[in-house]
């Protein structure tokens, strides 16, 4: 299917909706031809070739379909959609507990951004961080005992912290003047991958460049993983810990989903399309990646099969559907 559209791309982090932690670049493009051959509705996904299988499980994701960002869930074929947060305030991000019984998110319903936990059905929202500063982007550790997050409580720029699941025993892991975001855990719980915004001079102009780093959970043994032009972020370890998926820019400055080895080698462009692609997350079996794809006019949740590279669109509701996170397998 070929669709001719005329539009202007906008950096999602530059809009007035709540994506303060994601750093992108404004890239105007007018008169672009969109060739979307794999844009299949979710009802066709269940009829996918048996050789490829069908993605199973449940995804949490964000959407503005009810007027503001809310946390929703849906089946991995795009069906059984449910609004969990149902609040007039910002409710953003999501991270499942290892047993799939709870979800972390952050919200400004108390006047500033705080980290919340709720039951998997959206009930019993509880403020865990309770701090006058802004706390963002919580991520549950694989053993279920610790939460990584970012905060500006000790610095104008955000730093990475960890705390117990009841909000106690807060410890700061990074100590610098640089902006950091999106901490996520390795499957063995021994490392955290995160994004650090570096300042660089390009043709006598100071620019910012996001790169992926990894560190031990005590903040030691930092290692830089990516050395690429453009902003790389959203790193997620594969279930077996051998790969990391992330988003970044290709040679044409378009955002794509990439994978690489856990040591930063063998970077591969998975999506390789003309849409903007962000926020990857692995299926529990490691066969699929869910991600955000679209333009400033419309962002949707997609999945890509890693063996066949076939893509399937799960959402169609205007205007933003994004940041999918797979629920862990139920034991």
PDB file of C-alpha atoms in Angstrom, residues 59-62 71-72 92-96 103-106 118 138-139 236 323-325:
ATOM      1  CA  UNK A  59       2.025  -5.542  26.627  1.00  0.00           C
ATOM      2  CA  UNK A  60       1.802  -2.413  28.740  1.00  0.00           C
ATOM      3  CA  UNK A  61       1.977   0.768  26.664  1.00  0.00           C
ATOM      4  CA  UNK A  62       1.199   4.479  26.725  1.00  0.00           C
ATOM      5  CA  UNK A  71      -0.915   3.430  30.966  1.00  0.00           C
ATOM      6  CA  UNK A  72      -2.797   0.708  29.081  1.00  0.00           C
ATOM      7  CA  UNK A  92       3.851   7.696  31.988  1.00  0.00           C
ATOM      8  CA  UNK A  93       6.285   4.838  31.465  1.00  0.00           C
ATOM      9  CA  UNK A  94       5.833   1.266  32.693  1.00  0.00           C
ATOM     10  CA  UNK A  95       7.907  -1.551  34.143  1.00  0.00           C
ATOM     11  CA  UNK A  96       6.513  -4.927  35.163  1.00  0.00           C
ATOM     12  CA  UNK A 103       3.509  -2.245  37.256  1.00  0.00           C
ATOM     13  CA  UNK A 104       5.729   0.740  37.975  1.00  0.00           C
ATOM     14  CA  UNK A 105       5.065   4.098  36.335  1.00  0.00           C
ATOM     15  CA  UNK A 106       5.609   7.756  37.115  1.00  0.00           C
ATOM     16  CA  UNK A 118      -0.015  -0.344  40.966  1.00  0.00           C
ATOM     17  CA  UNK A 138      11.497   3.330  37.090  1.00  0.00           C
ATOM     18  CA  UNK A 139      12.761  -0.147  36.202  1.00  0.00           C
ATOM     19  CA  UNK A 236      17.184  -3.192  26.756  1.00  0.00           C
ATOM     20  CA  UNK A 323       6.633   2.696  24.721  1.00  0.00           C
ATOM     21  CA  UNK A 324       5.438  -0.937  24.790  1.00  0.00           C
ATOM     22  CA  UNK A 325       6.766  -3.223  27.542  1.00  0.00           C
TER      23      UNK A 325
END
